Short mmCIF file of C-alpha atoms and ligand atoms in Angstrom, two decimals:
data_model
loop_
_atom_site.label_atom_id
_atom_site.label_comp_id
_atom_site.label_asym_id
_atom_site.label_seq_id
_atom_site.Cartn_x
_atom_site.Cartn_y
_atom_site.Cartn_z
CA MET A 110 -12.05 18.19 14.16
CA SER A 111 -9.62 20.75 12.89
CA THR A 112 -11.33 23.42 10.84
CA LYS A 113 -8.35 25.44 9.65
CA PRO A 114 -7.24 24.22 6.21
CA ALA A 115 -4.37 21.79 6.79
CA ARG A 116 -1.33 21.52 4.54
CA THR A 117 0.07 18.03 4.78
CA ARG A 118 2.76 16.17 2.92
CA VAL A 119 3.93 12.70 2.19
CA ALA A 120 7.68 12.84 1.78
CA PRO A 121 9.02 9.50 0.65
CA SER A 122 12.56 8.74 -0.44
CA PRO A 123 13.11 6.97 -3.77
CA THR A 124 15.18 4.29 -2.08
CA GLY A 125 13.05 1.19 -2.50
CA HIS A 126 9.64 -0.10 -3.42
CA MET A 127 6.69 1.90 -2.14
CA HIS A 128 5.67 0.25 1.08
CA LEU A 129 2.25 0.12 2.66
CA GLY A 130 3.57 2.43 5.42
CA THR A 131 4.00 5.16 2.82
CA ALA A 132 0.50 4.42 1.54
CA ARG A 133 -0.91 4.79 5.03
CA THR A 134 0.94 8.04 5.74
CA ALA A 135 -0.19 9.42 2.40
CA LEU A 136 -3.75 8.38 3.13
CA TYR A 137 -3.92 10.10 6.52
CA CYS A 138 -2.30 13.23 5.05
CA TYR A 139 -4.79 13.19 2.19
CA LEU A 140 -7.76 12.72 4.51
CA LEU A 141 -6.80 15.57 6.79
CA ALA A 142 -6.12 17.94 3.90
CA LYS A 143 -9.36 17.13 2.10
CA GLN A 144 -11.46 17.24 5.21
CA THR A 145 -10.26 20.71 6.13
CA GLY A 146 -10.25 22.10 2.61
CA GLY A 147 -6.45 22.25 2.64
CA GLN A 148 -3.78 20.77 0.40
CA PHE A 149 -1.97 17.46 0.27
CA LEU A 150 1.60 17.65 -1.04
CA MET A 151 4.04 15.10 -2.33
CA ARG A 152 7.70 15.90 -1.73
CA LEU A 153 10.54 13.74 -2.91
CA GLU A 154 13.29 13.34 -0.32
CA ASP A 155 16.08 12.27 -2.60
CA THR A 156 19.17 13.75 -0.96
CA ASP A 157 20.68 10.40 -0.03
CA LEU A 158 22.16 9.78 -3.45
CA LYS A 159 23.88 6.56 -2.42
CA ARG A 160 20.58 4.94 -1.51
CA THR A 161 18.57 6.14 -4.48
CA VAL A 162 17.16 3.28 -6.51
CA GLU A 163 16.33 3.99 -10.10
CA GLY A 164 12.68 3.60 -11.03
CA THR A 165 11.36 4.00 -7.51
CA GLU A 166 10.56 7.71 -7.98
CA GLN A 167 8.12 6.86 -10.75
CA GLU A 168 6.79 4.01 -8.65
CA LEU A 169 5.82 6.53 -5.96
CA TYR A 170 3.86 8.72 -8.36
CA ASP A 171 2.18 5.71 -9.92
CA GLY A 172 1.44 4.14 -6.54
CA LEU A 173 -0.21 7.25 -5.12
CA ARG A 174 -2.31 7.71 -8.26
CA TRP A 175 -3.31 4.06 -8.31
CA LEU A 176 -4.50 4.42 -4.74
CA GLY A 177 -6.48 7.49 -5.74
CA LEU A 178 -4.45 9.77 -3.46
CA GLN A 179 -3.85 12.54 -5.93
CA TYR A 180 -1.66 15.24 -4.47
CA ASP A 181 -2.28 18.92 -5.09
CA GLU A 182 1.39 19.82 -5.42
CA GLY A 183 4.33 17.61 -6.25
CA PRO A 184 7.52 17.07 -8.24
CA ASP A 185 5.77 15.94 -11.40
CA ILE A 186 2.94 18.49 -11.30
CA GLY A 187 4.59 21.52 -9.71
CA GLY A 188 2.92 24.00 -7.40
CA PRO A 189 3.52 27.31 -5.66
CA CYS A 190 6.27 26.02 -3.34
CA GLY A 191 8.32 24.09 -5.86
CA PRO A 192 10.58 22.51 -6.69
CA TYR A 193 9.32 19.51 -4.73
CA ARG A 194 12.40 17.39 -5.32
CA GLN A 195 14.95 18.08 -2.60
CA THR A 196 18.03 17.72 -4.81
CA GLU A 197 16.70 20.73 -6.73
CA ARG A 198 16.48 22.88 -3.60
CA ARG A 199 20.17 23.16 -2.66
CA GLU A 200 20.22 26.97 -2.62
CA ILE A 201 17.30 27.05 -0.22
CA TYR A 202 19.11 24.80 2.29
CA GLN A 203 22.36 26.72 1.83
CA ARG A 204 20.58 29.97 2.60
CA HIS A 205 19.01 28.60 5.76
CA ILE A 206 22.16 26.92 7.01
CA GLN A 207 24.00 30.20 6.71
CA THR A 208 21.45 31.81 9.00
CA LEU A 209 21.96 29.05 11.52
CA VAL A 210 25.75 29.35 11.41
CA ALA A 211 25.50 33.12 11.70
CA SER A 212 23.25 32.83 14.77
CA GLY A 213 25.68 30.40 16.40
CA ASN A 214 23.28 27.45 16.19
CA ALA A 215 25.34 25.47 13.72
CA TYR A 216 29.02 25.16 12.89
CA PRO A 217 31.28 23.77 10.19
CA CYS A 218 32.96 20.51 11.12
CA PHE A 219 36.19 19.44 9.48
CA CYS A 220 36.58 16.08 11.19
CA THR A 221 37.58 13.32 8.82
CA ALA A 222 35.69 10.06 8.50
CA GLU A 223 38.71 8.29 10.06
CA HIS A 224 38.63 10.52 13.10
CA LEU A 225 34.89 10.06 13.55
CA ASP A 226 35.24 6.33 13.22
CA ARG A 227 38.04 6.20 15.81
CA VAL A 228 35.94 8.16 18.28
CA ARG A 229 33.00 5.90 17.64
CA GLN A 230 35.00 2.72 18.21
CA GLU A 231 36.40 4.15 21.40
CA GLN A 232 32.94 5.06 22.71
CA LEU A 233 31.54 1.66 21.84
CA LYS A 234 34.48 0.04 23.65
CA ASN A 235 33.65 2.11 26.72
CA LYS A 236 29.99 1.16 26.41
CA GLN A 237 28.98 4.74 25.67
CA ASN A 238 26.40 5.82 23.13
CA PRO A 239 28.27 6.85 20.00
CA ARG A 240 28.06 10.58 19.45
CA TYR A 241 30.10 13.44 18.09
CA ASP A 242 32.95 14.34 20.43
CA GLY A 243 32.64 18.09 19.83
CA THR A 244 36.09 18.67 18.28
CA CYS A 245 34.86 21.44 15.97
CA ARG A 246 32.06 22.75 18.15
CA ASN A 247 34.09 25.51 19.67
CA LEU A 248 36.40 26.43 16.82
CA ASP A 249 36.87 30.14 16.37
CA PRO A 250 34.19 31.15 13.79
CA GLY A 251 36.62 33.35 11.85
CA GLN A 252 39.14 30.56 11.60
CA ALA A 253 36.42 28.08 10.59
CA ALA A 254 35.23 30.46 7.89
CA ARG A 255 38.77 30.72 6.53
CA ARG A 256 39.10 26.94 6.36
CA VAL A 257 35.81 26.76 4.48
CA ALA A 258 37.03 29.49 2.09
CA ASN A 259 40.25 27.52 1.55
CA GLY A 260 38.20 24.63 0.20
CA GLU A 261 38.69 22.23 3.09
CA PRO A 262 35.90 19.61 3.06
CA TYR A 263 33.38 20.12 5.84
CA THR A 264 29.97 19.24 7.10
CA VAL A 265 27.71 21.54 9.09
CA ARG A 266 26.54 20.33 12.47
CA PHE A 267 23.76 21.55 14.70
CA LYS A 268 24.89 22.97 18.00
CA MET A 269 22.62 21.13 20.38
CA PRO A 270 21.95 22.62 23.77
CA THR A 271 23.89 20.63 26.36
CA GLU A 272 21.99 21.56 29.48
CA GLY A 273 18.39 21.27 30.53
CA VAL A 274 15.75 19.29 28.71
CA THR A 275 13.97 19.35 25.39
CA VAL A 276 10.23 18.88 25.45
CA ALA A 277 8.84 17.81 22.10
CA HIS A 278 5.10 17.42 21.67
CA ASP A 279 3.60 14.59 19.67
CA HIS A 280 -0.12 14.76 19.06
CA LEU A 281 -0.66 11.10 19.91
CA ARG A 282 1.96 10.61 22.58
CA GLY A 283 1.94 13.93 24.39
CA ASP A 284 5.10 15.60 25.64
CA ILE A 285 8.33 13.70 25.13
CA THR A 286 11.07 14.96 27.42
CA THR A 287 14.73 14.35 26.68
CA GLN A 288 17.77 15.34 28.74
CA ASN A 289 19.80 17.60 26.50
CA ASP A 290 23.09 16.03 27.55
CA GLN A 291 21.82 12.90 25.79
CA LEU A 292 21.52 14.71 22.47
CA ASN A 293 24.02 14.75 19.67
CA ASP A 294 25.37 17.43 17.33
CA PHE A 295 23.79 16.00 14.21
CA VAL A 296 25.08 16.69 10.73
CA LEU A 297 22.74 19.02 8.84
CA LEU A 298 24.74 19.53 5.67
CA LYS A 299 26.95 16.85 4.17
CA THR A 300 30.33 17.35 2.47
CA ASP A 301 28.62 17.08 -0.91
CA GLY A 302 26.65 20.21 -0.04
CA LEU A 303 23.39 18.32 0.21
CA PRO A 304 21.33 18.45 3.39
CA THR A 305 20.58 15.48 5.60
CA TYR A 306 16.97 14.53 6.19
CA HIS A 307 16.93 16.59 9.38
CA LEU A 308 17.68 19.92 7.76
CA ALA A 309 15.87 19.31 4.50
CA ALA A 310 12.64 18.14 6.07
CA ILE A 311 12.49 20.94 8.63
CA VAL A 312 13.32 23.65 6.10
CA ASP A 313 10.86 22.29 3.55
CA ASP A 314 8.05 21.85 6.02
CA TYR A 315 8.52 25.50 6.90
CA GLU A 316 8.93 26.74 3.33
CA MET A 317 5.95 24.73 2.17
CA GLY A 318 3.69 25.88 4.99
CA ILE A 319 3.10 22.40 6.36
CA THR A 320 0.72 22.48 9.32
CA HIS A 321 0.78 18.77 10.26
CA VAL A 322 3.79 16.49 9.98
CA ILE A 323 2.39 12.98 9.83
CA ARG A 324 5.23 10.47 9.59
CA GLY A 325 6.56 7.13 10.71
CA SER A 326 7.59 6.55 14.29
CA GLU A 327 11.16 5.78 13.20
CA TRP A 328 11.63 9.55 13.45
CA LEU A 329 10.80 9.70 17.14
CA GLY A 330 14.49 9.16 17.98
CA THR A 331 15.56 12.37 16.26
CA PHE A 332 12.37 14.27 17.08
CA PRO A 333 14.14 16.32 19.85
CA LEU A 334 16.71 17.42 17.28
CA HIS A 335 13.94 18.50 14.93
CA VAL A 336 12.15 20.66 17.46
CA ASN A 337 15.45 22.21 18.56
CA LEU A 338 16.17 23.00 14.96
CA ILE A 339 12.79 24.62 14.43
CA ARG A 340 13.25 26.64 17.61
CA ALA A 341 16.75 27.72 16.57
CA PHE A 342 15.26 29.04 13.33
CA GLY A 343 12.56 30.76 15.35
CA TRP A 344 9.77 29.11 13.39
CA GLU A 345 6.35 28.00 14.52
CA GLU A 346 6.14 24.26 15.14
CA PRO A 347 3.76 22.21 13.04
CA ILE A 348 1.66 19.54 14.74
CA PHE A 349 3.67 16.31 14.81
CA VAL A 350 1.97 12.95 14.51
CA HIS A 351 4.22 9.90 14.67
CA LEU A 352 2.26 6.90 13.45
CA SER A 353 2.29 3.43 14.93
CA VAL A 354 4.80 0.87 13.71
CA PHE A 355 3.78 -2.15 11.69
CA LEU A 356 4.43 -5.55 13.19
CA LYS A 357 4.61 -8.87 11.38
CA PRO A 358 1.33 -10.81 11.15
CA SER A 359 2.12 -12.75 14.33
CA GLY A 360 2.39 -9.45 16.18
CA LYS A 361 5.92 -10.36 17.26
CA GLY A 362 8.55 -8.02 15.90
CA LYS A 363 8.74 -5.84 12.83
CA MET A 364 8.04 -7.06 9.30
CA SER A 365 11.25 -8.41 7.81
CA LYS A 366 12.27 -9.21 4.25
CA ARG A 367 11.49 -12.84 5.02
CA ASP A 368 7.96 -11.98 6.11
CA SER A 369 7.42 -10.04 2.90
CA ALA A 370 8.62 -12.98 0.82
CA ALA A 371 6.32 -15.31 2.75
CA ALA A 372 3.39 -12.94 2.16
CA MET A 373 4.13 -12.85 -1.56
CA LYS A 374 4.05 -16.63 -1.76
CA ASP A 375 0.63 -16.47 -0.22
CA GLY A 376 -0.69 -13.98 -2.77
CA HIS A 377 -0.16 -10.91 -0.59
CA SER A 378 2.35 -8.10 -0.47
CA ILE A 379 3.38 -5.06 1.49
CA PHE A 380 4.40 -3.21 -1.69
CA VAL A 381 1.88 -1.04 -3.46
CA LYS A 382 3.21 -1.94 -6.90
CA ASP A 383 2.22 -5.61 -6.41
CA MET A 384 -1.33 -4.94 -5.30
CA ASP A 385 -2.89 -4.51 -8.73
CA GLU A 386 -1.13 -7.57 -10.09
CA LEU A 387 -2.37 -9.61 -7.12
CA GLY A 388 -5.93 -8.51 -7.79
CA PHE A 389 -6.37 -6.08 -4.92
CA THR A 390 -8.37 -2.93 -5.45
CA PRO A 391 -7.31 0.54 -4.34
CA GLU A 392 -10.49 0.68 -2.24
CA GLY A 393 -9.62 -2.54 -0.43
CA VAL A 394 -6.00 -1.60 0.12
CA LEU A 395 -6.88 1.86 1.42
CA ASN A 396 -9.52 0.55 3.78
CA TRP A 397 -7.06 -2.01 5.10
CA CYS A 398 -4.27 0.54 5.56
CA ALA A 399 -6.63 3.06 7.11
CA LEU A 400 -7.53 0.82 10.01
CA MET A 401 -3.96 -0.05 10.89
CA GLY A 402 -3.51 2.73 13.39
CA TRP A 403 -6.87 4.42 13.21
CA GLY A 404 -9.11 3.47 16.08
CA VAL A 405 -12.48 3.34 14.37
CA ALA A 406 -14.47 0.13 14.78
CA GLU A 407 -12.30 -2.75 13.55
CA ASP A 408 -14.51 -3.79 10.72
CA ASP A 409 -15.47 -0.46 9.28
CA VAL A 410 -15.92 -0.55 5.56
CA MET A 411 -15.36 2.90 4.14
CA THR A 412 -14.82 4.46 0.77
CA LEU A 413 -12.27 7.22 0.44
CA ASP A 414 -15.00 9.86 0.61
CA GLN A 415 -16.44 8.32 3.75
CA MET A 416 -12.97 8.29 5.29
CA VAL A 417 -12.57 11.98 4.49
CA GLU A 418 -15.76 12.63 6.40
CA ARG A 419 -14.91 10.54 9.42
CA PHE A 420 -11.19 11.02 9.78
CA SER A 421 -9.66 12.66 12.80
CA ILE A 422 -6.04 12.68 13.89
CA ASP A 423 -7.40 12.44 17.43
CA SER A 424 -8.58 8.90 16.78
CA LEU A 425 -5.20 7.67 15.53
CA THR A 426 -3.50 5.32 17.93
CA PRO A 427 0.19 5.09 18.74
CA SER A 428 0.10 1.38 19.54
CA PRO A 429 1.75 -0.97 17.03
CA ALA A 430 -0.42 -2.55 14.33
CA ALA A 431 0.10 -6.15 13.22
CA VAL A 432 -0.14 -6.54 9.46
CA ASN A 433 -3.09 -8.85 8.94
CA PHE A 434 -3.43 -10.08 5.37
CA GLN A 435 -6.74 -11.82 6.06
CA LYS A 436 -8.14 -8.38 6.66
CA LEU A 437 -6.79 -7.24 3.32
CA ASP A 438 -8.71 -10.12 1.73
CA HIS A 439 -11.77 -9.20 3.72
CA PHE A 440 -11.77 -5.53 2.77
CA ASN A 441 -10.99 -6.30 -0.83
CA ALA A 442 -13.85 -8.77 -1.11
CA THR A 443 -16.19 -6.37 0.64
CA HIS A 444 -15.39 -3.49 -1.69
CA ILE A 445 -15.75 -5.74 -4.72
CA ARG A 446 -19.35 -6.35 -3.62
CA LEU A 447 -19.95 -2.61 -3.47
CA PHE A 448 -18.88 -1.79 -7.03
CA THR A 449 -21.55 -1.34 -9.68
CA ALA A 450 -21.80 -4.21 -12.17
CA GLU A 451 -20.32 -1.99 -14.90
CA ASP A 452 -17.42 -0.96 -12.73
CA LEU A 453 -16.62 -4.49 -11.66
CA ALA A 454 -16.90 -5.75 -15.23
CA ALA A 455 -14.41 -3.12 -16.35
CA ARG A 456 -12.02 -4.05 -13.54
CA ILE A 457 -12.00 -7.78 -14.20
CA LYS A 458 -11.92 -7.54 -17.98
CA PRO A 459 -8.12 -7.12 -18.18
CA TYR A 460 -7.61 -10.46 -16.42
CA PHE A 461 -9.45 -12.28 -19.22
CA VAL A 462 -7.70 -10.23 -21.88
CA ARG A 463 -4.32 -11.10 -20.35
CA GLU A 464 -5.22 -14.78 -20.69
CA GLY A 465 -5.99 -14.24 -24.36
CA LEU A 466 -9.69 -14.98 -23.87
CA PRO A 467 -12.17 -13.35 -26.26
CA VAL A 468 -14.09 -11.45 -23.62
CA ASP A 469 -17.02 -9.25 -24.60
CA ASP A 470 -18.68 -6.64 -22.44
CA ALA A 471 -22.25 -7.85 -22.80
CA THR A 472 -21.39 -11.37 -21.60
CA LEU A 473 -19.20 -10.00 -18.86
CA LEU A 474 -22.06 -7.91 -17.52
CA LYS A 475 -24.22 -11.00 -17.30
CA ILE A 476 -21.50 -12.92 -15.48
CA VAL A 477 -20.72 -10.27 -12.87
CA PRO A 478 -23.80 -10.87 -10.67
CA LEU A 479 -23.06 -14.61 -10.69
CA ILE A 480 -19.49 -14.35 -9.48
CA ARG A 481 -19.33 -11.13 -7.49
CA GLU A 482 -19.95 -12.79 -4.13
CA ARG A 483 -17.19 -15.31 -4.71
CA LEU A 484 -14.37 -12.93 -5.52
CA VAL A 485 -11.75 -12.16 -2.91
CA THR A 486 -9.32 -10.73 -5.45
CA LEU A 487 -10.19 -9.49 -8.92
CA GLY A 488 -7.98 -12.23 -10.35
CA ASP A 489 -10.32 -14.85 -8.87
CA CYS A 490 -12.62 -14.04 -11.79
CA LEU A 491 -10.55 -16.43 -13.89
CA ASP A 492 -11.26 -19.36 -11.57
CA PHE A 493 -14.97 -18.69 -11.68
CA ALA A 494 -15.53 -17.44 -15.19
CA ALA A 495 -12.76 -18.24 -17.68
CA PHE A 496 -14.80 -21.19 -18.99
CA PHE A 497 -17.47 -18.79 -20.29
CA PHE A 498 -15.04 -17.49 -22.88
CA LYS A 499 -13.32 -20.71 -23.86
CA GLU A 500 -14.27 -22.50 -27.04
CA GLU A 501 -13.93 -25.85 -25.28
CA VAL A 502 -13.41 -27.07 -21.76
CA THR A 503 -11.46 -30.15 -20.78
CA PRO A 504 -12.73 -31.60 -17.53
CA VAL A 505 -10.66 -34.07 -15.56
CA PRO A 506 -12.36 -37.30 -16.75
CA GLU A 507 -12.77 -38.74 -13.24
CA GLU A 508 -14.52 -35.60 -12.10
CA LEU A 509 -17.33 -36.37 -14.52
CA ILE A 510 -18.21 -39.44 -12.47
CA ALA A 511 -20.86 -38.60 -9.89
CA LYS A 512 -20.33 -39.55 -6.29
CA GLY A 513 -21.62 -43.08 -5.56
CA LEU A 514 -21.99 -43.93 -9.27
CA ASP A 515 -19.72 -45.38 -11.91
CA ALA A 516 -18.72 -44.02 -15.31
CA LYS A 517 -21.43 -45.92 -17.12
CA GLN A 518 -24.20 -44.67 -14.85
CA SER A 519 -22.82 -41.15 -15.09
CA ALA A 520 -22.80 -41.38 -18.90
CA GLU A 521 -26.40 -42.43 -18.78
CA ILE A 522 -27.31 -39.38 -16.69
CA ALA A 523 -25.43 -37.13 -19.08
CA ARG A 524 -27.28 -38.66 -22.02
CA LYS A 525 -30.65 -38.19 -20.38
CA SER A 526 -29.80 -34.60 -19.45
CA HIS A 527 -28.75 -33.94 -23.02
CA GLN A 528 -32.07 -35.27 -24.21
CA ILE A 529 -34.06 -33.07 -21.86
CA LEU A 530 -32.03 -29.96 -22.57
CA SER A 531 -31.93 -30.34 -26.33
CA ALA A 532 -35.73 -30.58 -26.41
CA LEU A 533 -36.11 -27.17 -24.78
CA SER A 534 -37.32 -24.31 -26.89
CA SER A 535 -35.35 -21.83 -24.79
CA PHE A 536 -32.14 -22.31 -22.85
CA SER A 537 -32.90 -19.71 -20.20
CA HIS A 538 -32.28 -20.91 -16.66
CA SER A 539 -35.94 -20.59 -15.77
CA GLU A 540 -36.85 -22.94 -18.61
CA ALA A 541 -34.02 -25.39 -18.11
CA GLU A 542 -34.08 -25.89 -14.39
CA PRO A 543 -37.65 -27.25 -13.80
CA PRO A 544 -37.46 -30.20 -16.23
CA MET A 545 -34.02 -31.10 -14.91
CA ARG A 546 -35.33 -31.01 -11.34
CA ALA A 547 -38.27 -33.15 -12.39
CA TYR A 548 -35.83 -35.66 -13.82
CA VAL A 549 -33.85 -35.74 -10.57
CA GLU A 550 -37.10 -36.29 -8.71
CA GLU A 551 -38.27 -39.17 -10.94
CA SER A 552 -34.92 -40.87 -11.10
CA GLY A 553 -34.52 -40.92 -7.34
CA LEU A 554 -30.98 -39.60 -7.82
CA ASN A 555 -29.44 -37.01 -5.61
CA PRO A 556 -29.49 -33.50 -7.21
CA ASN A 557 -25.76 -33.16 -6.52
CA GLN A 558 -25.08 -36.23 -8.62
CA VAL A 559 -26.99 -35.02 -11.66
CA PHE A 560 -26.04 -31.39 -11.44
CA GLY A 561 -22.47 -32.27 -10.57
CA ILE A 562 -22.07 -34.15 -13.86
CA LEU A 563 -23.66 -31.29 -15.77
CA ARG A 564 -21.49 -28.73 -14.03
CA VAL A 565 -18.23 -30.51 -14.74
CA ALA A 566 -19.33 -31.24 -18.32
CA THR A 567 -20.36 -27.68 -19.18
CA THR A 568 -17.92 -25.60 -17.14
CA GLY A 569 -15.03 -28.03 -16.94
CA GLN A 570 -14.79 -27.62 -13.19
CA LYS A 571 -16.33 -28.81 -9.96
CA VAL A 572 -16.91 -25.36 -8.54
CA SER A 573 -18.71 -22.78 -10.62
CA PRO A 574 -21.29 -20.03 -10.39
CA PRO A 575 -24.95 -21.21 -10.28
CA LEU A 576 -25.32 -23.97 -12.86
CA PHE A 577 -28.40 -23.06 -14.87
CA GLU A 578 -27.55 -19.35 -14.98
CA SER A 579 -24.10 -20.30 -16.19
CA MET A 580 -25.44 -22.65 -18.83
CA GLU A 581 -27.72 -19.93 -20.11
CA ILE A 582 -24.73 -17.65 -20.62
CA ILE A 583 -22.57 -20.37 -22.18
CA GLY A 584 -25.43 -20.92 -24.60
CA ARG A 585 -27.30 -23.87 -25.97
CA ASP A 586 -24.95 -25.02 -28.71
CA LYS A 587 -21.81 -24.90 -26.63
CA CYS A 588 -23.49 -26.58 -23.66
CA LEU A 589 -24.90 -29.42 -25.70
CA ALA A 590 -21.56 -29.95 -27.45
CA ARG A 591 -19.77 -30.00 -24.10
CA ILE A 592 -22.25 -32.57 -22.72
CA GLU A 593 -21.78 -34.74 -25.82
CA LYS A 594 -18.07 -34.65 -25.32
CA ALA A 595 -18.50 -35.57 -21.67
CA ILE A 596 -20.61 -38.59 -22.68
CA GLN A 597 -17.84 -39.77 -24.96
CA VAL A 598 -15.25 -39.31 -22.27
CA LEU A 599 -17.37 -41.22 -19.75
CA GLU A 600 -17.96 -44.02 -22.19
CA SER A 601 -14.25 -44.38 -22.76
CA LEU A 602 -13.48 -44.79 -19.08
N1 LIG B 732 11.87 10.67 3.69
C1 LIG B 732 11.36 10.26 4.94
C2 LIG B 732 11.01 8.79 4.88
O1 LIG B 732 10.86 8.27 3.78
C3 LIG B 732 10.12 11.05 5.28
C4 LIG B 732 9.80 11.17 6.69
C5 LIG B 732 8.85 12.34 6.87
O2 LIG B 732 7.68 12.18 6.48
O3 LIG B 732 9.27 13.38 7.34
O4 LIG B 732 10.91 8.14 5.88
#
């Protein structure tokens, strides 16, 4: 376990919906920071203006807060290393790029898009990896400076070493060695004066004192560039952790748009913004994300605080993780069982309100213990408990007929039940159940037949929480009225 306070960051781009990969990265960053008494930062990497999607910046803040991963510093809350939005840090990148150019580690490039495209086509035709052909790499610095001063459009490229090897160390994968002649002179600063990811991320990680860079494995390809860049600046390298990739549920290939659409149809999603709507809890989602790439026992149920205690970057695994939505269901259901009755009542209340049902807290608190074990998502509360708050229920008439009996016989049972129940002095389940059981006994009927009719009559559905407990909550008058209505329906069949 690392004992030095860690400074970690999640650095998403506002280019699309917040994905569970971002949630997982944020979670690991949060855990490490909290465990070591350090700080967890949120940085917005918004320098790719063409790909920016309006609304997704807010979605990131909201998503992290919903998950309970509150950052200590960030664009919307500030902090000692701000601003935390990269488009507001231009001067910082300009300053650092000048140092790199001055030290001969970077150079202005005046190549036009047409030229670059021609070179690329040519290389592809010759079955070579497309890379910069080096036209501007050896321009005379004085002459290049004059062209810049004259207002000629330019980018700034990194001058990659061309000989030897680059050894980059990943905490999970060990040393990664790359032949330098395979590397490319990447663009660091674009013609619009904004940095590319490579420059911005490296500069910001340095400026913000980041100790651990935990990020997606899509950055492994340019990892050698990043370490060369850090070394060219003469900075200390943070610890790099490239997380495992997510695979589609079948384990074959990466999640595609089609897989996401299929998941949505099935009541699941890979986007954080959908989770609440679909009835998933932050606790369930976090637990699910945590174990995709963290090698604790498969089925470990943990709260955020427990994760903080147990987390270690040493137990992260680089092997790909298949997205398993059944596990999301499992963790969600498990956490629902761990909430206090008050907490769960407060979480399911909005679902009833949204349906326009007159839900009251006292009734809800009585219902919670009856339905808790049946909930996979919070929204399931409607299936199991909406009838408590409805003035009337409308059962499917045929469902009132007990198995093996006809409508007339079923009506007779309903009548008899009504008689027994209306004679009771109290409608509590402990008072109502024994005489009803005695009736079942005497009549020689099967309990499922009698209780089935009562269940459908009073709740309107075939599946419900325990019958007598439910009837107690529905209340005497409503129950008797519902049974009377059921008798009428059965008689009309
Ligand atoms: N903006 C990058 C992304 O969204 C961040 C990668 C990193 O954490 O450095 O993938």
